[in-house]
mmCIF file with all atom_site columns, C-alpha atoms and ligand atoms in Angstrom:
data_model
loop_
_atom_site.group_PDB
_atom_site.id
_atom_site.type_symbol
_atom_site.label_atom_id
_atom_site.label_alt_id
_atom_site.label_comp_id
_atom_site.label_asym_id
_atom_site.label_entity_id
_atom_site.label_seq_id
_atom_site.pdbx_PDB_ins_code
_atom_site.Cartn_x
_atom_site.Cartn_y
_atom_site.Cartn_z
_atom_site.occupancy
_atom_site.B_iso_or_equiv
_atom_site.pdbx_formal_charge
_atom_site.auth_seq_id
_atom_site.auth_comp_id
_atom_site.auth_asym_id
_atom_site.auth_atom_id
_atom_site.pdbx_PDB_model_num
ATOM   1   C CA  . MET A 1 1   ? 0.143   -0.114 -0.027 1.00 0.00 ? 229 MET A CA  1
ATOM   2   C CA  . LEU A 1 2   ? 0.991   3.191  -0.539 1.00 0.00 ? 230 LEU A CA  1
ATOM   3   C CA  . SER A 1 3   ? 0.894   4.627  2.769  1.00 0.00 ? 231 SER A CA  1
ATOM   4   C CA  . ASP A 1 4   ? 2.901   2.140  3.705  1.00 0.00 ? 232 ASP A CA  1
ATOM   5   C CA  . ARG A 1 5   ? 6.011   3.649  2.374  1.00 0.00 ? 233 ARG A CA  1
ATOM   6   C CA  . VAL A 1 6   ? 5.529   6.752  4.935  1.00 0.00 ? 234 VAL A CA  1
ATOM   7   C CA  . VAL A 1 7   ? 6.271   6.644  8.464  1.00 0.00 ? 235 VAL A CA  1
ATOM   8   C CA  . VAL A 1 8   ? 5.829   9.194  11.300 1.00 0.00 ? 236 VAL A CA  1
ATOM   9   C CA  . VAL A 1 9   ? 8.371   8.502  13.854 1.00 0.00 ? 237 VAL A CA  1
ATOM   10  C CA  . LYS A 1 10  ? 9.793   10.652 17.181 1.00 0.00 ? 238 LYS A CA  1
ATOM   11  C CA  . GLY A 1 11  ? 13.280  11.654 17.387 1.00 0.00 ? 239 GLY A CA  1
ATOM   12  C CA  . ASP A 1 12  ? 16.299  13.319 16.627 1.00 0.00 ? 240 ASP A CA  1
ATOM   13  C CA  . ILE A 1 13  ? 16.495  13.466 12.514 1.00 0.00 ? 241 ILE A CA  1
ATOM   14  C CA  . VAL A 1 14  ? 20.589  13.273 12.842 1.00 0.00 ? 242 VAL A CA  1
ATOM   15  C CA  . GLU A 1 15  ? 20.698  9.784  13.776 1.00 0.00 ? 243 GLU A CA  1
ATOM   16  C CA  . LEU A 1 16  ? 18.977  8.612  11.394 1.00 0.00 ? 244 LEU A CA  1
ATOM   17  C CA  . ASP A 1 17  ? 20.412  5.779  8.971  1.00 0.00 ? 245 ASP A CA  1
ATOM   18  C CA  . VAL A 1 18  ? 18.668  7.063  5.666  1.00 0.00 ? 246 VAL A CA  1
ATOM   19  C CA  . ASP A 1 19  ? 19.923  7.570  2.280  1.00 0.00 ? 247 ASP A CA  1
ATOM   20  C CA  . ALA A 1 20  ? 19.136  11.060 2.592  1.00 0.00 ? 248 ALA A CA  1
ATOM   21  C CA  . ILE A 1 21  ? 18.196  13.672 5.765  1.00 0.00 ? 249 ILE A CA  1
ATOM   22  C CA  . VAL A 1 22  ? 16.163  16.852 4.751  1.00 0.00 ? 250 VAL A CA  1
ATOM   23  C CA  . ASN A 1 23  ? 17.409  20.256 6.586  1.00 0.00 ? 251 ASN A CA  1
ATOM   24  C CA  . ALA A 1 24  ? 14.999  23.027 7.555  1.00 0.00 ? 252 ALA A CA  1
ATOM   25  C CA  . ALA A 1 25  ? 17.514  25.348 6.325  1.00 0.00 ? 253 ALA A CA  1
ATOM   26  C CA  . ASN A 1 26  ? 17.542  29.410 5.776  1.00 0.00 ? 254 ASN A CA  1
ATOM   27  C CA  . ASN A 1 27  ? 17.970  31.369 2.343  1.00 0.00 ? 255 ASN A CA  1
ATOM   28  C CA  . SER A 1 28  ? 22.003  31.691 3.385  1.00 0.00 ? 256 SER A CA  1
ATOM   29  C CA  . LEU A 1 29  ? 22.611  27.981 3.658  1.00 0.00 ? 257 LEU A CA  1
ATOM   30  C CA  . LEU A 1 30  ? 25.149  28.987 6.491  1.00 0.00 ? 258 LEU A CA  1
ATOM   31  C CA  . GLY A 1 31  ? 23.611  27.167 9.349  1.00 0.00 ? 259 GLY A CA  1
ATOM   32  C CA  . GLY A 1 32  ? 21.103  28.897 12.135 1.00 0.00 ? 260 GLY A CA  1
ATOM   33  C CA  . GLY A 1 33  ? 19.006  27.228 14.989 1.00 0.00 ? 261 GLY A CA  1
ATOM   34  C CA  . GLY A 1 34  ? 16.733  24.286 15.455 1.00 0.00 ? 262 GLY A CA  1
ATOM   35  C CA  . VAL A 1 35  ? 17.141  21.197 13.057 1.00 0.00 ? 263 VAL A CA  1
ATOM   36  C CA  . ASP A 1 36  ? 19.837  23.114 10.750 1.00 0.00 ? 264 ASP A CA  1
ATOM   37  C CA  . GLY A 1 37  ? 21.942  23.454 13.998 1.00 0.00 ? 265 GLY A CA  1
ATOM   38  C CA  . ALA A 1 38  ? 21.798  20.248 14.787 1.00 0.00 ? 266 ALA A CA  1
ATOM   39  C CA  . ILE A 1 39  ? 22.496  18.578 11.279 1.00 0.00 ? 267 ILE A CA  1
ATOM   40  C CA  . HIS A 1 40  ? 25.406  21.645 11.148 1.00 0.00 ? 268 HIS A CA  1
ATOM   41  C CA  . THR A 1 41  ? 26.813  20.103 14.519 1.00 0.00 ? 269 THR A CA  1
ATOM   42  C CA  . ALA A 1 42  ? 26.494  16.371 13.774 1.00 0.00 ? 270 ALA A CA  1
ATOM   43  C CA  . ALA A 1 43  ? 27.916  16.559 10.442 1.00 0.00 ? 271 ALA A CA  1
ATOM   44  C CA  . GLY A 1 44  ? 30.857  18.694 10.996 1.00 0.00 ? 272 GLY A CA  1
ATOM   45  C CA  . PRO A 1 45  ? 32.472  21.630 9.697  1.00 0.00 ? 273 PRO A CA  1
ATOM   46  C CA  . GLU A 1 46  ? 32.839  19.814 6.123  1.00 0.00 ? 274 GLU A CA  1
ATOM   47  C CA  . LEU A 1 47  ? 29.568  20.519 5.847  1.00 0.00 ? 275 LEU A CA  1
ATOM   48  C CA  . LEU A 1 48  ? 29.220  24.389 6.258  1.00 0.00 ? 276 LEU A CA  1
ATOM   49  C CA  . GLU A 1 49  ? 32.297  24.301 3.862  1.00 0.00 ? 277 GLU A CA  1
ATOM   50  C CA  . GLU A 1 50  ? 30.243  22.718 1.267  1.00 0.00 ? 278 GLU A CA  1
ATOM   51  C CA  . CYS A 1 51  ? 26.853  25.084 1.689  1.00 0.00 ? 279 CYS A CA  1
ATOM   52  C CA  . ARG A 1 52  ? 28.999  28.229 1.398  1.00 0.00 ? 280 ARG A CA  1
ATOM   53  C CA  . SER A 1 53  ? 30.022  27.233 -2.162 1.00 0.00 ? 281 SER A CA  1
ATOM   54  C CA  . LEU A 1 54  ? 26.027  26.964 -2.714 1.00 0.00 ? 282 LEU A CA  1
ATOM   55  C CA  . LYS A 1 55  ? 25.528  30.727 -2.379 1.00 0.00 ? 283 LYS A CA  1
ATOM   56  C CA  . GLY A 1 56  ? 22.264  30.357 -0.937 1.00 0.00 ? 284 GLY A CA  1
ATOM   57  C CA  . CYS A 1 57  ? 18.897  28.722 -2.046 1.00 0.00 ? 285 CYS A CA  1
ATOM   58  C CA  . PRO A 1 58  ? 15.498  30.522 -2.369 1.00 0.00 ? 286 PRO A CA  1
ATOM   59  C CA  . THR A 1 59  ? 12.536  29.721 -0.245 1.00 0.00 ? 287 THR A CA  1
ATOM   60  C CA  . GLY A 1 60  ? 10.757  26.835 -1.557 1.00 0.00 ? 288 GLY A CA  1
ATOM   61  C CA  . GLU A 1 61  ? 13.792  24.964 -3.599 1.00 0.00 ? 289 GLU A CA  1
ATOM   62  C CA  . ALA A 1 62  ? 16.496  22.335 -2.490 1.00 0.00 ? 290 ALA A CA  1
ATOM   63  C CA  . LYS A 1 63  ? 20.189  21.690 -2.665 1.00 0.00 ? 291 LYS A CA  1
ATOM   64  C CA  . ILE A 1 64  ? 22.161  18.799 -1.816 1.00 0.00 ? 292 ILE A CA  1
ATOM   65  C CA  . THR A 1 65  ? 25.181  17.863 -0.110 1.00 0.00 ? 293 THR A CA  1
ATOM   66  C CA  . SER A 1 66  ? 27.200  15.176 0.963  1.00 0.00 ? 294 SER A CA  1
ATOM   67  C CA  . GLY A 1 67  ? 26.348  14.281 4.699  1.00 0.00 ? 295 GLY A CA  1
ATOM   68  C CA  . TYR A 1 68  ? 29.862  13.951 6.080  1.00 0.00 ? 296 TYR A CA  1
ATOM   69  C CA  . ARG A 1 69  ? 29.929  12.754 9.927  1.00 0.00 ? 297 ARG A CA  1
ATOM   70  C CA  . LEU A 1 70  ? 26.007  11.862 9.811  1.00 0.00 ? 298 LEU A CA  1
ATOM   71  C CA  . PRO A 1 71  ? 25.007  8.134  9.330  1.00 0.00 ? 299 PRO A CA  1
ATOM   72  C CA  . ALA A 1 72  ? 22.853  9.878  6.267  1.00 0.00 ? 300 ALA A CA  1
ATOM   73  C CA  . LYS A 1 73  ? 24.513  9.967  2.967  1.00 0.00 ? 301 LYS A CA  1
ATOM   74  C CA  . TYR A 1 74  ? 23.273  12.975 1.902  1.00 0.00 ? 302 TYR A CA  1
ATOM   75  C CA  . VAL A 1 75  ? 21.705  16.109 3.411  1.00 0.00 ? 303 VAL A CA  1
ATOM   76  C CA  . ILE A 1 76  ? 19.212  17.826 1.113  1.00 0.00 ? 304 ILE A CA  1
ATOM   77  C CA  . HIS A 1 77  ? 18.446  21.503 2.283  1.00 0.00 ? 305 HIS A CA  1
ATOM   78  C CA  . THR A 1 78  ? 15.442  22.970 1.842  1.00 0.00 ? 306 THR A CA  1
ATOM   79  C CA  . VAL A 1 79  ? 14.294  26.787 2.440  1.00 0.00 ? 307 VAL A CA  1
ATOM   80  C CA  . GLY A 1 80  ? 10.761  26.417 4.204  1.00 0.00 ? 308 GLY A CA  1
ATOM   81  C CA  . PRO A 1 81  ? 8.205   29.584 3.684  1.00 0.00 ? 309 PRO A CA  1
ATOM   82  C CA  . ILE A 1 82  ? 8.213   31.768 7.085  1.00 0.00 ? 310 ILE A CA  1
ATOM   83  C CA  . TRP A 1 83  ? 4.349   32.347 7.974  1.00 0.00 ? 311 TRP A CA  1
ATOM   84  C CA  . ARG A 1 84  ? 2.758   35.736 7.696  1.00 0.00 ? 312 ARG A CA  1
ATOM   85  C CA  . GLY A 1 85  ? -0.585  34.544 8.270  1.00 0.00 ? 313 GLY A CA  1
ATOM   86  C CA  . GLY A 1 86  ? -1.287  31.997 5.483  1.00 0.00 ? 314 GLY A CA  1
ATOM   87  C CA  . THR A 1 87  ? -2.345  34.505 2.862  1.00 0.00 ? 315 THR A CA  1
ATOM   88  C CA  . SER A 1 88  ? 1.058   35.180 1.151  1.00 0.00 ? 316 SER A CA  1
ATOM   89  C CA  . GLY A 1 89  ? 1.561   32.001 -0.840 1.00 0.00 ? 317 GLY A CA  1
ATOM   90  C CA  . GLU A 1 90  ? 2.850   30.037 2.511  1.00 0.00 ? 318 GLU A CA  1
ATOM   91  C CA  . ASP A 1 91  ? 0.994   26.717 1.776  1.00 0.00 ? 319 ASP A CA  1
ATOM   92  C CA  . GLU A 1 92  ? 2.361   26.583 -2.051 1.00 0.00 ? 320 GLU A CA  1
ATOM   93  C CA  . MET A 1 93  ? 5.697   27.325 -0.998 1.00 0.00 ? 321 MET A CA  1
ATOM   94  C CA  . LEU A 1 94  ? 5.752   24.744 1.894  1.00 0.00 ? 322 LEU A CA  1
ATOM   95  C CA  . ALA A 1 95  ? 4.698   22.160 -0.695 1.00 0.00 ? 323 ALA A CA  1
ATOM   96  C CA  . ARG A 1 96  ? 7.197   23.382 -3.104 1.00 0.00 ? 324 ARG A CA  1
ATOM   97  C CA  . CYS A 1 97  ? 9.783   22.206 -0.430 1.00 0.00 ? 325 CYS A CA  1
ATOM   98  C CA  . TYR A 1 98  ? 8.680   18.609 -0.413 1.00 0.00 ? 326 TYR A CA  1
ATOM   99  C CA  . ARG A 1 99  ? 8.298   18.538 -4.015 1.00 0.00 ? 327 ARG A CA  1
ATOM   100 C CA  . ASN A 1 100 ? 11.680  19.892 -4.895 1.00 0.00 ? 328 ASN A CA  1
ATOM   101 C CA  . SER A 1 101 ? 13.525  17.910 -2.282 1.00 0.00 ? 329 SER A CA  1
ATOM   102 C CA  . LEU A 1 102 ? 11.895  14.493 -3.455 1.00 0.00 ? 330 LEU A CA  1
ATOM   103 C CA  . LYS A 1 103 ? 12.738  15.653 -7.067 1.00 0.00 ? 331 LYS A CA  1
ATOM   104 C CA  . LEU A 1 104 ? 16.354  16.143 -6.019 1.00 0.00 ? 332 LEU A CA  1
ATOM   105 C CA  . ALA A 1 105 ? 16.402  12.484 -3.964 1.00 0.00 ? 333 ALA A CA  1
ATOM   106 C CA  . VAL A 1 106 ? 15.101  10.577 -6.859 1.00 0.00 ? 334 VAL A CA  1
ATOM   107 C CA  . ARG A 1 107 ? 18.015  12.105 -8.905 1.00 0.00 ? 335 ARG A CA  1
ATOM   108 C CA  . ASN A 1 108 ? 20.356  11.330 -6.382 1.00 0.00 ? 336 ASN A CA  1
ATOM   109 C CA  . GLY A 1 109 ? 19.467  7.730  -6.296 1.00 0.00 ? 337 GLY A CA  1
ATOM   110 C CA  . VAL A 1 110 ? 18.266  8.129  -2.788 1.00 0.00 ? 338 VAL A CA  1
ATOM   111 C CA  . SER A 1 111 ? 15.585  5.454  -1.888 1.00 0.00 ? 339 SER A CA  1
ATOM   112 C CA  . SER A 1 112 ? 15.076  6.372  1.937  1.00 0.00 ? 340 SER A CA  1
ATOM   113 C CA  . ILE A 1 113 ? 14.675  9.833  2.941  1.00 0.00 ? 341 ILE A CA  1
ATOM   114 C CA  . ALA A 1 114 ? 13.732  12.132 6.557  1.00 0.00 ? 342 ALA A CA  1
ATOM   115 C CA  . PHE A 1 115 ? 12.039  15.047 6.886  1.00 0.00 ? 343 PHE A CA  1
ATOM   116 C CA  . PRO A 1 116 ? 11.500  17.206 9.731  1.00 0.00 ? 344 PRO A CA  1
ATOM   117 C CA  . SER A 1 117 ? 8.486   19.453 10.229 1.00 0.00 ? 345 SER A CA  1
ATOM   118 C CA  . ILE A 1 118 ? 9.722   22.150 7.933  1.00 0.00 ? 346 ILE A CA  1
ATOM   119 C CA  . SER A 1 119 ? 8.743   25.886 8.788  1.00 0.00 ? 347 SER A CA  1
ATOM   120 C CA  . THR A 1 120 ? 7.133   25.020 11.935 1.00 0.00 ? 348 THR A CA  1
ATOM   121 C CA  . GLY A 1 121 ? 9.663   25.969 14.469 1.00 0.00 ? 349 GLY A CA  1
ATOM   122 C CA  . ALA A 1 122 ? 11.341  29.449 14.336 1.00 0.00 ? 350 ALA A CA  1
ATOM   123 C CA  . TYR A 1 123 ? 9.476   30.289 10.878 1.00 0.00 ? 351 TYR A CA  1
ATOM   124 C CA  . GLY A 1 124 ? 5.751   29.738 12.853 1.00 0.00 ? 352 GLY A CA  1
ATOM   125 C CA  . PHE A 1 125 ? 3.968   27.766 10.597 1.00 0.00 ? 353 PHE A CA  1
ATOM   126 C CA  . PRO A 1 126 ? 0.941   25.886 12.378 1.00 0.00 ? 354 PRO A CA  1
ATOM   127 C CA  . VAL A 1 127 ? 1.809   22.691 12.551 1.00 0.00 ? 355 VAL A CA  1
ATOM   128 C CA  . ASN A 1 128 ? -1.762  20.780 11.968 1.00 0.00 ? 356 ASN A CA  1
ATOM   129 C CA  . ARG A 1 129 ? -2.069  22.583 8.260  1.00 0.00 ? 357 ARG A CA  1
ATOM   130 C CA  . ALA A 1 130 ? 2.115   22.222 7.817  1.00 0.00 ? 358 ALA A CA  1
ATOM   131 C CA  . ALA A 1 131 ? 1.448   18.291 8.629  1.00 0.00 ? 359 ALA A CA  1
ATOM   132 C CA  . GLY A 1 132 ? -1.637  18.068 6.230  1.00 0.00 ? 360 GLY A CA  1
ATOM   133 C CA  . ILE A 1 133 ? 0.469   19.678 3.281  1.00 0.00 ? 361 ILE A CA  1
ATOM   134 C CA  . ALA A 1 134 ? 3.333   17.356 3.885  1.00 0.00 ? 362 ALA A CA  1
ATOM   135 C CA  . VAL A 1 135 ? 1.378   14.478 3.798  1.00 0.00 ? 363 VAL A CA  1
ATOM   136 C CA  . ASP A 1 136 ? -0.493  15.508 0.644  1.00 0.00 ? 364 ASP A CA  1
ATOM   137 C CA  . GLU A 1 137 ? 2.660   16.347 -1.277 1.00 0.00 ? 365 GLU A CA  1
ATOM   138 C CA  . ILE A 1 138 ? 4.676   13.322 0.323  1.00 0.00 ? 366 ILE A CA  1
ATOM   139 C CA  . LEU A 1 139 ? 1.772   10.894 -1.217 1.00 0.00 ? 367 LEU A CA  1
ATOM   140 C CA  . ASP A 1 140 ? 1.150   12.375 -4.522 1.00 0.00 ? 368 ASP A CA  1
ATOM   141 C CA  . PHE A 1 141 ? 4.583   12.087 -5.251 1.00 0.00 ? 369 PHE A CA  1
ATOM   142 C CA  . LEU A 1 142 ? 5.332   8.487  -4.235 1.00 0.00 ? 370 LEU A CA  1
ATOM   143 C CA  . GLU A 1 143 ? 2.228   7.941  -6.287 1.00 0.00 ? 371 GLU A CA  1
ATOM   144 C CA  . LYS A 1 144 ? 3.761   8.874  -9.259 1.00 0.00 ? 372 LYS A CA  1
ATOM   145 C CA  . ASN A 1 145 ? 7.437   7.548  -8.351 1.00 0.00 ? 373 ASN A CA  1
ATOM   146 C CA  . SER A 1 146 ? 8.697   4.157  -7.369 1.00 0.00 ? 374 SER A CA  1
ATOM   147 C CA  . SER A 1 147 ? 12.093  4.904  -6.525 1.00 0.00 ? 375 SER A CA  1
ATOM   148 C CA  . ILE A 1 148 ? 11.555  6.201  -3.186 1.00 0.00 ? 376 ILE A CA  1
ATOM   149 C CA  . GLU A 1 149 ? 10.927  3.329  -0.996 1.00 0.00 ? 377 GLU A CA  1
ATOM   150 C CA  . LYS A 1 150 ? 10.649  5.181  2.632  1.00 0.00 ? 378 LYS A CA  1
ATOM   151 C CA  . VAL A 1 151 ? 9.652   8.297  3.490  1.00 0.00 ? 379 VAL A CA  1
ATOM   152 C CA  . LEU A 1 152 ? 10.080  9.400  7.440  1.00 0.00 ? 380 LEU A CA  1
ATOM   153 C CA  . LEU A 1 153 ? 8.180   12.183 8.817  1.00 0.00 ? 381 LEU A CA  1
ATOM   154 C CA  . VAL A 1 154 ? 10.174  12.882 12.002 1.00 0.00 ? 382 VAL A CA  1
ATOM   155 C CA  . CYS A 1 155 ? 8.925   14.656 14.636 1.00 0.00 ? 383 CYS A CA  1
ATOM   156 C CA  . PHE A 1 156 ? 10.922  16.247 17.708 1.00 0.00 ? 384 PHE A CA  1
ATOM   157 C CA  . ASN A 1 157 ? 7.807   16.879 20.180 1.00 0.00 ? 385 ASN A CA  1
ATOM   158 C CA  . GLU A 1 158 ? 4.483   14.748 21.025 1.00 0.00 ? 386 GLU A CA  1
ATOM   159 C CA  . ARG A 1 159 ? 2.563   17.861 19.533 1.00 0.00 ? 387 ARG A CA  1
ATOM   160 C CA  . ALA A 1 160 ? 4.082   17.168 16.223 1.00 0.00 ? 388 ALA A CA  1
ATOM   161 C CA  . PHE A 1 161 ? 3.961   13.397 16.247 1.00 0.00 ? 389 PHE A CA  1
ATOM   162 C CA  . GLU A 1 162 ? -0.060  13.706 16.952 1.00 0.00 ? 390 GLU A CA  1
ATOM   163 C CA  . SER A 1 163 ? -0.267  16.143 13.987 1.00 0.00 ? 391 SER A CA  1
ATOM   164 C CA  . TYR A 1 164 ? 1.611   14.197 11.574 1.00 0.00 ? 392 TYR A CA  1
ATOM   165 C CA  . SER A 1 165 ? 0.005   10.724 12.613 1.00 0.00 ? 393 SER A CA  1
ATOM   166 C CA  . SER A 1 166 ? -3.697  12.011 11.725 1.00 0.00 ? 394 SER A CA  1
ATOM   167 C CA  . ALA A 1 167 ? -2.667  13.748 8.661  1.00 0.00 ? 395 ALA A CA  1
ATOM   168 C CA  . LEU A 1 168 ? -1.338  10.540 7.804  1.00 0.00 ? 396 LEU A CA  1
ATOM   169 C CA  . GLU A 1 169 ? -4.364  8.556  9.057  1.00 0.00 ? 397 GLU A CA  1
ATOM   170 C CA  . GLU A 1 170 ? -6.928  10.847 7.493  1.00 0.00 ? 398 GLU A CA  1
ATOM   171 C CA  . TRP A 1 171 ? -5.200  10.671 3.859  1.00 0.00 ? 399 TRP A CA  1
ATOM   172 C CA  . THR A 1 172 ? -5.187  6.875  4.436  1.00 0.00 ? 400 THR A CA  1
ATOM   173 C CA  . THR A 1 173 ? -8.957  6.869  5.563  1.00 0.00 ? 401 THR A CA  1
ATOM   174 C CA  . GLU A 1 174 ? -10.073 9.536  2.842  1.00 0.00 ? 402 GLU A CA  1
ATOM   175 C CA  . GLY A 1 175 ? -7.609  8.367  -0.208 1.00 0.00 ? 403 GLY A CA  1
HETATM 176 P P1  . LIG B 2 .   ? 12.096  26.474 10.745 1.00 0.00 ? 644 LIG B P1  1
HETATM 177 O O1  . LIG B 2 .   ? 12.991  27.583 10.807 1.00 0.00 ? 644 LIG B O1  1
HETATM 178 O O2  . LIG B 2 .   ? 11.808  25.968 9.383  1.00 0.00 ? 644 LIG B O2  1
HETATM 179 O O3  . LIG B 2 .   ? 10.817  26.161 11.590 1.00 0.00 ? 644 LIG B O3  1
HETATM 180 P P2  . LIG B 2 .   ? 13.130  24.866 13.011 1.00 0.00 ? 644 LIG B P2  1
HETATM 181 O O4  . LIG B 2 .   ? 14.430  24.007 12.975 1.00 0.00 ? 644 LIG B O4  1
HETATM 182 O O5  . LIG B 2 .   ? 12.802  26.253 13.508 1.00 0.00 ? 644 LIG B O5  1
HETATM 183 O O6  . LIG B 2 .   ? 12.983  25.008 11.440 1.00 0.00 ? 644 LIG B O6  1
HETATM 184 O O7  . LIG B 2 .   ? 11.897  24.183 13.261 1.00 0.00 ? 644 LIG B O7  1
HETATM 185 C C1  . LIG B 2 .   ? 11.496  23.071 12.152 1.00 0.00 ? 644 LIG B C1  1
HETATM 186 C C2  . LIG B 2 .   ? 10.990  21.722 12.835 1.00 0.00 ? 644 LIG B C2  1
HETATM 187 O O8  . LIG B 2 .   ? 12.447  21.114 13.292 1.00 0.00 ? 644 LIG B O8  1
HETATM 188 C C3  . LIG B 2 .   ? 10.388  21.960 14.500 1.00 0.00 ? 644 LIG B C3  1
HETATM 189 O O9  . LIG B 2 .   ? 9.309   20.898 14.475 1.00 0.00 ? 644 LIG B O9  1
HETATM 190 C C4  . LIG B 2 .   ? 11.455  21.882 15.486 1.00 0.00 ? 644 LIG B C4  1
HETATM 191 O O10 . LIG B 2 .   ? 10.862  20.948 16.725 1.00 0.00 ? 644 LIG B O10 1
HETATM 192 C C5  . LIG B 2 .   ? 12.193  20.562 14.919 1.00 0.00 ? 644 LIG B C5  1
HETATM 193 N N1  . LIG B 2 .   ? 13.512  19.892 15.486 1.00 0.00 ? 644 LIG B N1  1
HETATM 194 C C6  . LIG B 2 .   ? 14.655  20.757 16.012 1.00 0.00 ? 644 LIG B C6  1
HETATM 195 N N2  . LIG B 2 .   ? 15.464  19.989 16.019 1.00 0.00 ? 644 LIG B N2  1
HETATM 196 C C7  . LIG B 2 .   ? 15.339  18.480 15.653 1.00 0.00 ? 644 LIG B C7  1
HETATM 197 C C8  . LIG B 2 .   ? 16.096  17.539 15.519 1.00 0.00 ? 644 LIG B C8  1
HETATM 198 N N3  . LIG B 2 .   ? 17.304  17.243 16.007 1.00 0.00 ? 644 LIG B N3  1
HETATM 199 N N4  . LIG B 2 .   ? 15.620  16.573 14.615 1.00 0.00 ? 644 LIG B N4  1
HETATM 200 C C9  . LIG B 2 .   ? 14.075  16.593 14.244 1.00 0.00 ? 644 LIG B C9  1
HETATM 201 N N5  . LIG B 2 .   ? 13.644  17.832 14.447 1.00 0.00 ? 644 LIG B N5  1
HETATM 202 C C10 . LIG B 2 .   ? 13.814  18.934 14.994 1.00 0.00 ? 644 LIG B C10 1
#
């Protein structure tokens, strides 16, 4: 079943042994707080060095680097939208983060990938709404693409875990 290829997990994304982990980065790609800080700390200074050579990333797009000291082979850096109330194209921008990260993953032969809850930390996107968008985009993509076998939705707290779990459950019962 399609939805068996998506799993909601609780934990720290830097520890996951998958082909690629996704970073919720900022436009500079030069590191920040939250999950970005955790990924840079775990990957080591070589990651920042490679990121410097990428010259930033527009919101909604994605760029790939090596994972260095992480168990993951690659880091896919994407930049989520800053929440501005929901009428400034935030939903579509967040959807593009998932789509573009998955496209880049396929182009690089990735078959397992882990996403954090993009934009729902410092960028303030409501987690329930973000979870619905993430699940829709991922499952739409997997429907058309068989090379990605497993997508992990990594939740750092109970609240996020509940939001992503119910979004996935809703998709399964409706879809
Ligand atoms: P953004 O700026 O896109 O909002 P943040 O890093 O501030 O990014 O937050 C995105 C999400 O990542 C939040 O839900 C936060 O709780 C979560 N997060 C923070 N650290 C980690 C980690 N080590 N592993 C997984 N998720 C994390």
